[in-house]
Amino acid sequence: MKKCIVFMAAVACTLQLSAQGFKTRQDSVSYALGITMAETLKKSGISNYNEELVKRAISEHLAGKGTMDALTADKLYKEETKKIADQKALANKKAGEDFLAANKKQKSVQVTASGLQYKHTMEGTGLQPDGNDKVTVHYHGTLIDGTVFDSSVQRGTPATFGLNQVIPGWTEGLQFMKEGGKTTFYIPSELAYGSRSQNKIPGNSALIFEVELIKVEPVEGAGNAKPAAPAAPAKK
């Protein structure tokens, strides 16, 4: 039986290689290597480059005849990717500020002293957490362009955590909610991850979270004082 399974697996692999236009595993791995290198280049953000020089550098370096040593190349690469990342971060910062400036004019949007914006879409009636409590929530997080970066709703499993373990925008914002409530938070980058990139979140990104507060678990001990809620919606 084991020999049969191994044979079938080998046949399946051969058929797959053939379907992809490759005759051997070496061909397949070689092509995969090229794709991996291309993905690295895409993720670097570098788009203005000479493709022929890239090919020449690979060939010469593998042959030990490169005209630039690896340390110098790595330094140049890191400098260029940092410059690109810094430019994107500045653009993200301005885009976030422009979005929030327009968003606070919407009806029912509240703005706190920290710059956090929120809008209750369903008022809760249960417990209201303080900054030391544990909460269970469903959430859906997007960038301001609508890109989804994280969503417990899509996973189908709510998240549980302490309010002193999350980004400042969440620590502050969840304290304006009560169990059973639903609120949309519009979080400036400085109350989120700042200039740091986090997985699908570019540096200096303002974030939008749709949050449902399912449960509050009070934690004994001195909690953080609840933030003062705005007395009225932001001026239109």
Coordinates of N, CA and C in Angstrom, one line a residue:
M1 N 0.8 -1.2 0.0 CA 0.0 0.0 0.0 C 0.9 1.3 0.0
K2 N 1.9 1.3 0.9 CA 2.8 2.4 0.9 C 3.5 2.7 -0.4
K3 N 3.9 1.6 -1.1 CA 4.6 1.7 -2.4 C 3.6 2.3 -3.4
C4 N 2.4 1.9 -3.3 CA 1.3 2.4 -4.2 C 1.1 3.9 -4.0
I5 N 1.1 4.3 -2.7 CA 0.9 5.8 -2.4 C 2.0 6.6 -2.9
V6 N 3.3 6.1 -2.7 CA 4.5 6.8 -3.2 C 4.4 6.9 -4.7
F7 N 4.1 5.8 -5.3 CA 4.0 5.8 -6.8 C 3.0 6.8 -7.3
M8 N 1.8 6.8 -6.7 CA 0.8 7.8 -7.1 C 1.2 9.2 -6.9
A9 N 1.9 9.5 -5.8 CA 2.4 10.8 -5.5 C 3.4 11.3 -6.5
A10 N 4.3 10.3 -6.9 CA 5.3 10.7 -7.9 C 4.6 11.0 -9.3
V11 N 3.6 10.2 -9.6 CA 2.9 10.4 -10.9 C 2.2 11.8 -10.8
A12 N 1.5 12.1 -9.7 CA 0.8 13.4 -9.5 C 1.8 14.5 -9.7
C13 N 3.0 14.4 -9.1 CA 4.0 15.4 -9.2 C 4.5 15.6 -10.6
T14 N 4.7 14.5 -11.3 CA 5.1 14.5 -12.7 C 4.1 15.2 -13.6
L15 N 2.8 14.8 -13.4 CA 1.7 15.5 -14.1 C 1.7 17.0 -13.9
Q16 N 1.9 17.4 -12.6 CA 1.8 18.8 -12.3 C 3.0 19.5 -12.9
L17 N 4.2 19.0 -12.9 CA 5.3 19.6 -13.6 C 5.0 19.7 -15.0
S18 N 4.5 18.7 -15.6 CA 4.2 18.7 -17.1 C 3.2 19.8 -17.4
A19 N 2.2 19.9 -16.6 CA 1.1 20.9 -16.8 C 1.7 22.3 -16.7
Q20 N 2.7 22.5 -15.9 CA 3.3 23.8 -15.8 C 4.4 24.0 -16.8
G21 N 4.7 23.1 -17.7 CA 5.7 23.2 -18.7 C 7.1 22.8 -18.2
F22 N 7.2 22.2 -17.1 CA 8.5 21.8 -16.6 C 8.7 20.3 -16.7
K23 N 9.8 19.8 -17.1 CA 10.1 18.4 -17.3 C 10.7 17.8 -16.1
T24 N 11.4 18.5 -15.2 CA 12.1 18.0 -14.1 C 11.8 18.8 -12.8
R25 N 12.0 18.3 -11.7 CA 11.8 19.0 -10.4 C 12.8 20.2 -10.4
Q26 N 14.0 20.0 -10.9 CA 15.0 21.0 -10.9 C 14.5 22.2 -11.7
D27 N 13.8 22.0 -12.8 CA 13.2 23.1 -13.6 C 12.2 23.8 -12.7
S28 N 11.3 23.0 -12.1 CA 10.3 23.6 -11.3 C 10.8 24.5 -10.1
V29 N 11.9 23.9 -9.4 CA 12.5 24.7 -8.3 C 13.2 25.9 -8.8
S30 N 13.8 25.8 -10.0 CA 14.5 27.0 -10.6 C 13.5 28.1 -10.9
Y31 N 12.3 27.7 -11.4 CA 11.3 28.7 -11.7 C 10.7 29.3 -10.4
A32 N 10.5 28.4 -9.4 CA 10.1 28.9 -8.1 C 11.0 29.9 -7.5
L33 N 12.3 29.6 -7.7 CA 13.3 30.5 -7.2 C 13.2 31.9 -7.8
G34 N 12.9 32.0 -9.1 CA 12.7 33.2 -9.8 C 11.5 34.0 -9.2
I35 N 10.4 33.2 -9.0 CA 9.2 33.8 -8.5 C 9.5 34.4 -7.1
T36 N 10.2 33.6 -6.2 CA 10.5 34.1 -4.9 C 11.3 35.4 -4.9
M37 N 12.3 35.5 -5.8 CA 13.1 36.7 -5.9 C 12.2 37.8 -6.4
A38 N 11.3 37.6 -7.4 CA 10.4 38.6 -7.9 C 9.5 39.1 -6.8
E39 N 9.0 38.2 -5.9 CA 8.1 38.6 -4.8 C 8.9 39.5 -3.9
T40 N 10.1 39.2 -3.6 CA 11.0 40.0 -2.7 C 11.1 41.4 -3.3
L41 N 11.3 41.5 -4.6 CA 11.5 42.8 -5.2 C 10.2 43.6 -5.2
K42 N 9.1 42.9 -5.4 CA 7.8 43.6 -5.3 C 7.5 44.2 -3.9
K43 N 7.8 43.4 -2.9 CA 7.6 43.8 -1.5 C 8.5 44.9 -1.1
S44 N 9.7 45.0 -1.8 CA 10.6 46.1 -1.4 C 10.1 47.5 -1.8
G45 N 9.2 47.5 -2.8 CA 8.6 48.8 -3.2 C 9.5 49.4 -4.3
I46 N 10.6 48.8 -4.7 CA 11.5 49.4 -5.7 C 10.9 49.0 -7.1
S47 N 10.5 50.1 -7.8 CA 10.0 49.8 -9.2 C 10.8 50.4 -10.3
N48 N 11.7 51.4 -9.9 CA 12.5 52.0 -10.9 C 13.9 51.3 -10.9
Y49 N 14.0 50.3 -11.7 CA 15.3 49.6 -11.8 C 15.6 49.1 -13.2
N50 N 16.8 48.8 -13.5 CA 17.3 48.3 -14.8 C 17.3 46.8 -14.7
E51 N 16.3 46.1 -15.4 CA 16.2 44.7 -15.3 C 17.4 44.0 -15.9
E52 N 18.0 44.5 -16.9 CA 19.2 43.9 -17.4 C 20.4 43.8 -16.4
L53 N 20.5 44.9 -15.7 CA 21.5 45.0 -14.6 C 21.2 44.0 -13.5
V54 N 20.0 43.9 -13.2 CA 19.6 42.9 -12.1 C 20.0 41.5 -12.6
K55 N 19.7 41.1 -13.8 CA 20.1 39.8 -14.3 C 21.6 39.7 -14.4
R56 N 22.3 40.7 -14.8 CA 23.8 40.7 -14.9 C 24.4 40.5 -13.5
A57 N 23.8 41.2 -12.5 CA 24.3 41.1 -11.1 C 24.2 39.7 -10.5
I58 N 23.0 39.1 -10.8 CA 22.8 37.7 -10.3 C 23.8 36.8 -10.9
S59 N 24.0 36.9 -12.2 CA 24.9 36.0 -13.0 C 26.3 36.2 -12.5
E60 N 26.8 37.5 -12.4 CA 28.2 37.7 -12.0 C 28.4 37.4 -10.6
H61 N 27.5 37.7 -9.7 CA 27.7 37.4 -8.3 C 27.8 35.9 -8.0
L62 N 26.9 35.1 -8.7 CA 26.9 33.6 -8.6 C 28.2 33.1 -9.1
A63 N 28.8 33.7 -10.1 CA 30.1 33.3 -10.7 C 31.3 33.8 -9.9
G64 N 31.0 34.6 -8.9 CA 32.1 35.2 -8.1 C 32.8 36.3 -8.8
K65 N 32.2 37.0 -9.8 CA 32.8 38.0 -10.6 C 32.1 39.4 -10.4
G66 N 31.3 39.5 -9.4 CA 30.6 40.7 -9.2 C 31.5 42.0 -9.0
T67 N 31.0 43.1 -9.5 CA 31.7 44.4 -9.4 C 31.4 45.1 -8.2
M68 N 30.4 44.6 -7.4 CA 30.0 45.2 -6.1 C 29.9 44.1 -5.1
D69 N 30.5 44.3 -3.9 CA 30.5 43.3 -2.9 C 29.1 43.3 -2.2
A70 N 28.8 42.1 -1.5 CA 27.5 41.9 -1.0 C 27.1 42.9 0.1
L71 N 28.1 43.4 0.9 CA 27.8 44.3 2.0 C 27.4 45.7 1.4
T72 N 28.1 46.1 0.4 CA 27.8 47.4 -0.2 C 26.4 47.3 -0.9
A73 N 26.1 46.2 -1.5 CA 24.8 46.0 -2.2 C 23.7 46.0 -1.1
D74 N 23.9 45.3 0.0 CA 22.9 45.3 1.1 C 22.7 46.7 1.6
K75 N 23.7 47.4 1.8 CA 23.6 48.8 2.3 C 22.8 49.7 1.4
L76 N 23.1 49.6 0.1 CA 22.3 50.4 -0.9 C 20.9 50.0 -0.9
Y77 N 20.6 48.7 -0.9 CA 19.3 48.1 -0.9 C 18.5 48.6 0.3
K78 N 19.1 48.6 1.5 CA 18.4 49.0 2.7 C 18.1 50.5 2.7
E79 N 19.1 51.3 2.1 CA 18.9 52.7 2.0 C 17.7 53.1 1.1
E80 N 17.6 52.4 0.0 CA 16.6 52.6 -1.0 C 15.2 52.2 -0.5
T81 N 15.1 51.0 0.2 CA 13.8 50.6 0.7 C 13.4 51.5 1.8
K82 N 14.3 52.0 2.6 CA 13.9 52.9 3.7 C 13.4 54.2 3.2
K83 N 14.1 54.7 2.1 CA 13.6 55.9 1.5 C 12.2 55.8 1.0
I84 N 11.9 54.7 0.3 CA 10.6 54.4 -0.2 C 9.6 54.3 0.9
A85 N 10.0 53.6 2.0 CA 9.0 53.4 3.1 C 8.7 54.7 3.8
D86 N 9.8 55.6 3.9 CA 9.6 56.9 4.5 C 8.6 57.7 3.7
Q87 N 8.8 57.7 2.4 CA 7.9 58.4 1.5 C 6.5 58.0 1.6
K88 N 6.3 56.6 1.6 CA 4.9 56.1 1.8 C 4.3 56.5 3.1
A89 N 5.2 56.5 4.2 CA 4.7 56.8 5.5 C 4.2 58.2 5.5
L90 N 4.9 59.2 4.9 CA 4.5 60.6 4.9 C 3.2 60.7 4.1
A91 N 3.1 60.0 3.0 CA 1.9 60.1 2.2 C 0.7 59.5 3.0
N92 N 0.9 58.4 3.7 CA -0.1 57.8 4.6 C -0.5 58.7 5.7
K93 N 0.4 59.4 6.3 CA 0.1 60.4 7.3 C -0.8 61.5 6.8
K94 N -0.5 62.1 5.7 CA -1.3 63.1 5.2 C -2.7 62.6 4.8
A95 N -2.7 61.4 4.1 CA -4.0 60.9 3.7 C -4.9 60.6 4.9
G96 N -4.3 60.1 6.0 CA -5.0 59.9 7.2 C -5.6 61.2 7.9
E97 N -4.7 62.2 7.9 CA -5.1 63.5 8.4 C -6.3 64.1 7.6
D98 N -6.2 64.0 6.3 CA -7.2 64.5 5.4 C -8.5 63.8 5.6
F99 N -8.4 62.5 5.7 CA -9.6 61.6 5.9 C -10.3 62.0 7.3
L100 N -9.5 62.1 8.3 CA -10.1 62.4 9.6 C -10.7 63.8 9.7
A101 N -10.0 64.7 9.0 CA -10.5 66.1 9.0 C -11.9 66.2 8.4
A102 N -12.1 65.4 7.3 CA -13.4 65.3 6.7 C -14.4 64.5 7.5
N103 N -13.9 63.4 8.0 CA -14.8 62.4 8.7 C -15.5 63.0 10.0
K104 N -14.7 63.9 10.7 CA -15.3 64.4 11.9 C -16.5 65.4 11.7
K105 N -16.7 65.7 10.4 CA -17.8 66.6 10.1 C -19.1 65.8 9.9
Q106 N -19.0 64.4 9.9 CA -20.1 63.6 9.7 C -21.1 63.6 10.9
K107 N -22.3 63.5 10.7 CA -23.3 63.5 11.8 C -23.0 62.3 12.7
S108 N -23.1 62.6 14.0 CA -23.0 61.6 15.1 C -21.5 61.2 15.4
V109 N -20.6 61.7 14.6 CA -19.2 61.4 14.9 C -18.7 62.2 16.1
Q110 N -18.2 61.5 17.1 CA -17.6 62.2 18.3 C -16.1 62.3 18.2
V111 N -15.5 63.3 18.7 CA -14.1 63.5 18.7 C -13.6 63.8 20.1
T112 N -12.6 62.9 20.6 CA -12.1 63.1 21.9 C -10.9 64.0 21.9
A113 N -10.4 64.4 23.1 CA -9.2 65.3 23.2 C -8.0 64.7 22.6
S114 N -7.9 63.3 22.5 CA -6.7 62.7 22.0 C -6.7 62.7 20.4
G115 N -7.9 63.0 19.9 CA -8.0 62.9 18.4 C -8.8 61.7 17.9
L116 N -9.1 60.7 18.8 CA -9.9 59.6 18.5 C -11.3 60.0 18.0
Q117 N -11.8 59.4 17.0 CA -13.2 59.6 16.5 C -14.0 58.3 16.6
Y118 N -15.2 58.5 17.0 CA -16.1 57.3 17.1 C -17.5 57.6 16.9
K119 N -18.3 56.6 16.5 CA -19.7 56.8 16.2 C -20.4 55.5 16.6
H120 N -21.3 55.7 17.6 CA -22.1 54.6 18.0 C -23.2 54.2 17.0
T121 N -23.2 53.0 16.5 CA -24.2 52.5 15.6 C -25.3 51.7 16.3
M122 N -25.0 51.2 17.5 CA -26.0 50.6 18.4 C -25.6 50.8 19.8
E123 N -26.4 51.4 20.6 CA -26.1 51.7 22.0 C -26.2 50.4 22.8
G124 N -25.2 50.1 23.6 CA -25.3 48.9 24.5 C -26.0 49.2 25.8
T125 N -26.4 48.2 26.5 CA -27.1 48.4 27.8 C -26.4 47.6 29.0
G126 N -25.3 46.9 28.7 CA -24.7 46.1 29.7 C -23.5 46.9 30.4
L127 N -22.6 46.1 30.9 CA -21.4 46.7 31.6 C -20.6 47.6 30.7
Q128 N -19.9 48.6 31.3 CA -19.0 49.5 30.6 C -17.6 49.2 31.1
P129 N -16.7 48.9 30.3 CA -15.3 48.5 30.8 C -14.5 49.7 31.2
D130 N -13.5 49.5 32.1 CA -12.5 50.5 32.3 C -11.2 50.0 31.7
G131 N -10.2 50.8 31.7 CA -8.9 50.4 31.0 C -8.2 49.3 31.5
N132 N -8.7 48.6 32.6 CA -8.0 47.5 33.2 C -8.8 46.2 33.0
D133 N -10.0 46.3 32.4 CA -10.8 45.1 32.3 C -10.5 44.3 31.0
K134 N -11.1 43.1 31.0 CA -10.9 42.2 29.9 C -12.2 42.3 29.1
V135 N -12.1 42.2 27.8 CA -13.3 42.3 27.0 C -13.3 41.2 25.9
T136 N -14.5 40.9 25.4 CA -14.6 40.0 24.3 C -15.4 40.8 23.2
V137 N -14.8 40.8 22.0 CA -15.4 41.6 21.0 C -15.3 40.9 19.6
H138 N -16.2 41.4 18.7 CA -16.1 41.1 17.3 C -15.6 42.4 16.7
Y139 N -14.7 42.3 15.7 CA -14.3 43.6 15.1 C -13.9 43.3 13.6
H140 N -14.0 44.4 12.9 CA -13.6 44.4 11.4 C -12.8 45.6 11.2
G141 N -11.5 45.4 10.9 CA -10.5 46.5 10.7 C -10.2 46.7 9.3
T142 N -10.2 48.0 8.9 CA -9.8 48.4 7.5 C -8.9 49.6 7.5
L143 N -8.2 49.8 6.4 CA -7.5 51.0 6.2 C -8.5 52.0 5.6
I144 N -8.2 53.3 5.5 CA -9.1 54.3 5.0 C -9.6 54.1 3.6
D145 N -8.8 53.3 2.8 CA -9.2 53.0 1.4 C -10.1 51.7 1.4
G146 N -10.4 51.2 2.5 CA -11.3 50.0 2.5 C -10.6 48.7 2.6
T147 N -9.3 48.7 2.5 CA -8.5 47.4 2.6 C -8.7 46.7 3.9
V148 N -9.1 45.5 4.0 CA -9.3 44.8 5.2 C -8.0 44.2 5.7
F149 N -7.5 44.5 6.9 CA -6.3 44.0 7.4 C -6.4 43.0 8.5
D150 N -7.6 43.0 9.1 CA -7.9 42.0 10.2 C -9.4 42.0 10.5
S151 N -9.9 40.9 10.7 CA -11.4 40.8 11.0 C -11.7 39.5 11.7
S152 N -12.1 39.7 13.0 CA -12.6 38.5 13.7 C -14.0 38.1 13.1
V153 N -14.7 39.0 12.5 CA -16.0 38.7 11.9 C -15.8 37.7 10.8
Q154 N -14.8 38.0 9.9 CA -14.5 37.1 8.8 C -14.0 35.7 9.3
R155 N -13.3 35.7 10.4 CA -12.8 34.4 10.9 C -13.9 33.7 11.6
G156 N -14.9 34.4 12.1 CA -16.0 33.8 12.7 C -15.8 33.5 14.2
T157 N -14.7 34.1 14.8 CA -14.4 33.9 16.2 C -14.1 35.2 16.9
P158 N -14.8 35.5 17.9 CA -14.5 36.8 18.6 C -13.2 36.8 19.3
A159 N -12.7 37.9 19.7 CA -11.4 38.0 20.3 C -11.6 38.5 21.8
T160 N -10.7 38.0 22.6 CA -10.7 38.4 24.1 C -9.4 38.9 24.5
F161 N -9.3 40.0 25.1 CA -8.0 40.6 25.5 C -8.3 41.6 26.6
G162 N -7.2 42.0 27.3 CA -7.2 43.1 28.3 C -7.1 44.5 27.6
L163 N -7.9 45.4 28.1 CA -7.8 46.8 27.4 C -6.5 47.5 27.6
N164 N -5.7 46.9 28.5 CA -4.3 47.5 28.7 C -3.3 46.8 27.8
Q165 N -3.8 45.9 26.9 CA -2.8 45.2 26.1 C -3.0 45.5 24.6
V166 N -3.7 46.6 24.3 CA -4.0 46.9 22.9 C -3.6 48.3 22.6
I167 N -3.7 48.7 21.3 CA -3.3 50.1 20.9 C -4.1 51.1 21.7
P168 N -3.6 52.3 21.9 CA -4.3 53.3 22.6 C -5.7 53.7 22.2
G169 N -5.9 53.7 20.8 CA -7.2 54.0 20.3 C -8.2 53.0 20.8
W170 N -7.8 51.7 21.0 CA -8.8 50.7 21.5 C -9.0 50.9 23.0
T171 N -7.9 51.1 23.7 CA -8.0 51.2 25.1 C -8.9 52.4 25.5
E172 N -8.8 53.5 24.8 CA -9.7 54.6 25.0 C -11.1 54.4 24.5
G173 N -11.2 53.9 23.3 CA -12.5 53.8 22.6 C -13.4 52.8 23.2
L174 N -12.9 51.7 23.6 CA -13.8 50.6 24.2 C -14.5 51.1 25.5
Q175 N -13.8 52.1 26.2 CA -14.4 52.5 27.4 C -15.6 53.4 27.2
F176 N -15.9 53.8 26.0 CA -17.1 54.5 25.7 C -18.3 53.6 25.3
M177 N -18.0 52.3 25.3 CA -19.0 51.3 24.9 C -19.6 50.6 26.1
K178 N -20.8 50.0 25.9 CA -21.4 49.1 26.9 C -21.7 47.8 26.2
E179 N -21.7 46.7 27.0 CA -22.0 45.4 26.4 C -23.3 45.4 25.5
G180 N -23.1 44.8 24.4 CA -24.2 44.8 23.4 C -24.2 45.9 22.4
G181 N -23.3 46.8 22.6 CA -23.2 48.0 21.7 C -22.3 47.7 20.5
K182 N -22.5 48.5 19.5 CA -21.7 48.5 18.3 C -21.2 49.9 18.0
T183 N -19.9 50.0 17.7 CA -19.3 51.4 17.5 C -18.3 51.3 16.4
T184 N -18.2 52.3 15.6 CA -17.1 52.5 14.6 C -16.1 53.4 15.1
F185 N -14.8 53.0 15.2 CA -13.8 53.9 15.6 C -12.9 54.3 14.4
Y186 N -12.5 55.6 14.4 CA -11.7 56.1 13.4 C -10.4 56.6 14.1
I187 N -9.3 55.8 14.0 CA -8.2 56.0 14.9 C -7.0 56.6 14.1
P188 N -6.5 57.8 14.6 CA -5.3 58.4 14.0 C -4.1 57.5 14.2
S189 N -3.1 57.6 13.3 CA -2.0 56.7 13.4 C -1.3 56.8 14.7
E190 N -1.2 57.9 15.3 CA -0.5 58.0 16.6 C -1.2 57.3 17.7
L191 N -2.5 56.9 17.6 CA -3.2 56.1 18.5 C -3.3 54.7 18.1
A192 N -2.6 54.4 17.0 CA -2.6 53.0 16.5 C -1.1 52.5 16.5
Y193 N -0.5 52.3 15.4 CA 0.9 51.8 15.3 C 1.9 52.8 15.0
G194 N 1.5 54.1 14.8 CA 2.5 55.1 14.5 C 3.2 54.9 13.2
S195 N 4.5 55.1 13.1 CA 5.2 55.0 11.9 C 5.6 53.5 11.6
R196 N 5.3 52.6 12.5 CA 5.7 51.2 12.3 C 4.7 50.5 11.4
S197 N 5.2 49.7 10.5 CA 4.4 48.9 9.6 C 4.0 47.6 10.4
Q198 N 2.8 47.2 10.3 CA 2.4 45.9 11.0 C 1.6 45.0 10.0
N199 N 2.3 44.0 9.5 CA 1.7 43.1 8.5 C 1.1 43.9 7.3
K200 N -0.2 43.9 7.2 CA -0.9 44.6 6.1 C -1.1 46.1 6.4
I201 N -0.7 46.6 7.5 CA -0.9 48.0 7.9 C 0.4 48.8 7.6
P202 N 0.4 49.7 6.6 CA 1.6 50.5 6.4 C 1.8 51.5 7.5
G203 N 3.0 52.0 7.6 CA 3.4 53.0 8.7 C 2.5 54.2 8.5
N204 N 2.2 54.8 9.6 CA 1.4 56.1 9.7 C 0.0 56.0 9.1
S205 N -0.6 54.8 9.2 CA -1.9 54.6 8.7 C -3.0 54.9 9.8
A206 N -4.0 55.7 9.4 CA -5.2 55.8 10.2 C -6.0 54.6 10.0
L207 N -6.7 54.1 11.0 CA -7.4 52.8 10.9 C -8.9 53.0 11.3
I208 N -9.7 52.1 10.7 CA -11.1 52.1 11.0 C -11.5 50.8 11.5
F209 N -12.2 50.8 12.6 CA -12.6 49.5 13.3 C -14.1 49.6 13.5
E210 N -14.8 48.6 13.0 CA -16.2 48.4 13.4 C -16.2 47.3 14.6
V211 N -16.7 47.7 15.7 CA -16.5 46.9 16.9 C -17.9 46.6 17.6
E212 N -18.1 45.3 18.0 CA -19.2 44.9 18.8 C -18.7 44.4 20.1
L213 N -19.1 45.1 21.2 CA -18.7 44.7 22.5 C -19.6 43.6 23.1
I214 N -19.1 42.4 23.1 CA -19.9 41.2 23.5 C -20.0 41.0 25.0
K215 N -18.8 41.1 25.6 CA -18.7 40.8 27.0 C -17.6 41.6 27.7
V216 N -17.9 42.0 29.0 CA -16.9 42.7 29.8 C -16.6 41.8 31.0
E217 N -15.4 41.6 31.3 CA -14.9 40.8 32.5 C -14.2 41.8 33.4
P218 N -14.8 42.3 34.4 CA -14.1 43.2 35.3 C -12.9 42.6 36.0
V219 N -11.8 43.3 36.0 CA -10.6 42.8 36.7 C -10.4 43.6 38.0
E220 N -10.1 42.8 39.0 CA -9.9 43.5 40.3 C -8.7 44.3 40.4
G221 N -8.7 45.4 41.1 CA -7.5 46.2 41.2 C -7.8 47.6 40.6
A222 N -6.8 48.4 40.7 CA -6.9 49.8 40.2 C -6.9 49.9 38.7
G223 N -8.1 50.2 38.1 CA -8.1 50.3 36.7 C -7.8 51.8 36.3
N224 N -7.6 51.9 35.0 CA -7.4 53.3 34.4 C -8.7 54.1 34.5
A225 N -8.5 55.4 34.8 CA -9.7 56.2 34.8 C -10.3 56.3 33.5
K226 N -11.7 56.3 33.4 CA -12.4 56.3 32.2 C -12.1 57.7 31.5
P227 N -11.9 57.7 30.2 CA -11.7 59.0 29.5 C -13.0 59.7 29.4
A228 N -12.8 61.0 29.4 CA -14.0 61.9 29.4 C -14.6 61.9 27.9
A229 N -15.9 61.6 27.8 CA -16.5 61.6 26.5 C -16.8 63.0 26.1
P230 N -16.8 63.3 24.8 CA -17.2 64.7 24.3 C -18.6 65.0 24.8
A231 N -18.8 66.2 25.1 CA -20.2 66.6 25.6 C -21.2 66.6 24.4
A232 N -20.7 66.8 23.2 CA -21.6 66.9 22.1 C -20.8 66.5 20.8
P233 N -21.5 66.1 19.8 CA -20.8 65.8 18.5 C -19.9 67.0 18.1
A234 N -18.9 66.6 17.3 CA -18.0 67.7 16.8 C -18.7 68.6 16.0
K235 N -18.3 69.9 16.0 CA -19.0 70.9 15.2 C -18.9 70.6 13.7
K236 N -20.0 70.8 13.0 CA -20.1 70.5 11.6 C -19.7 71.7 10.8

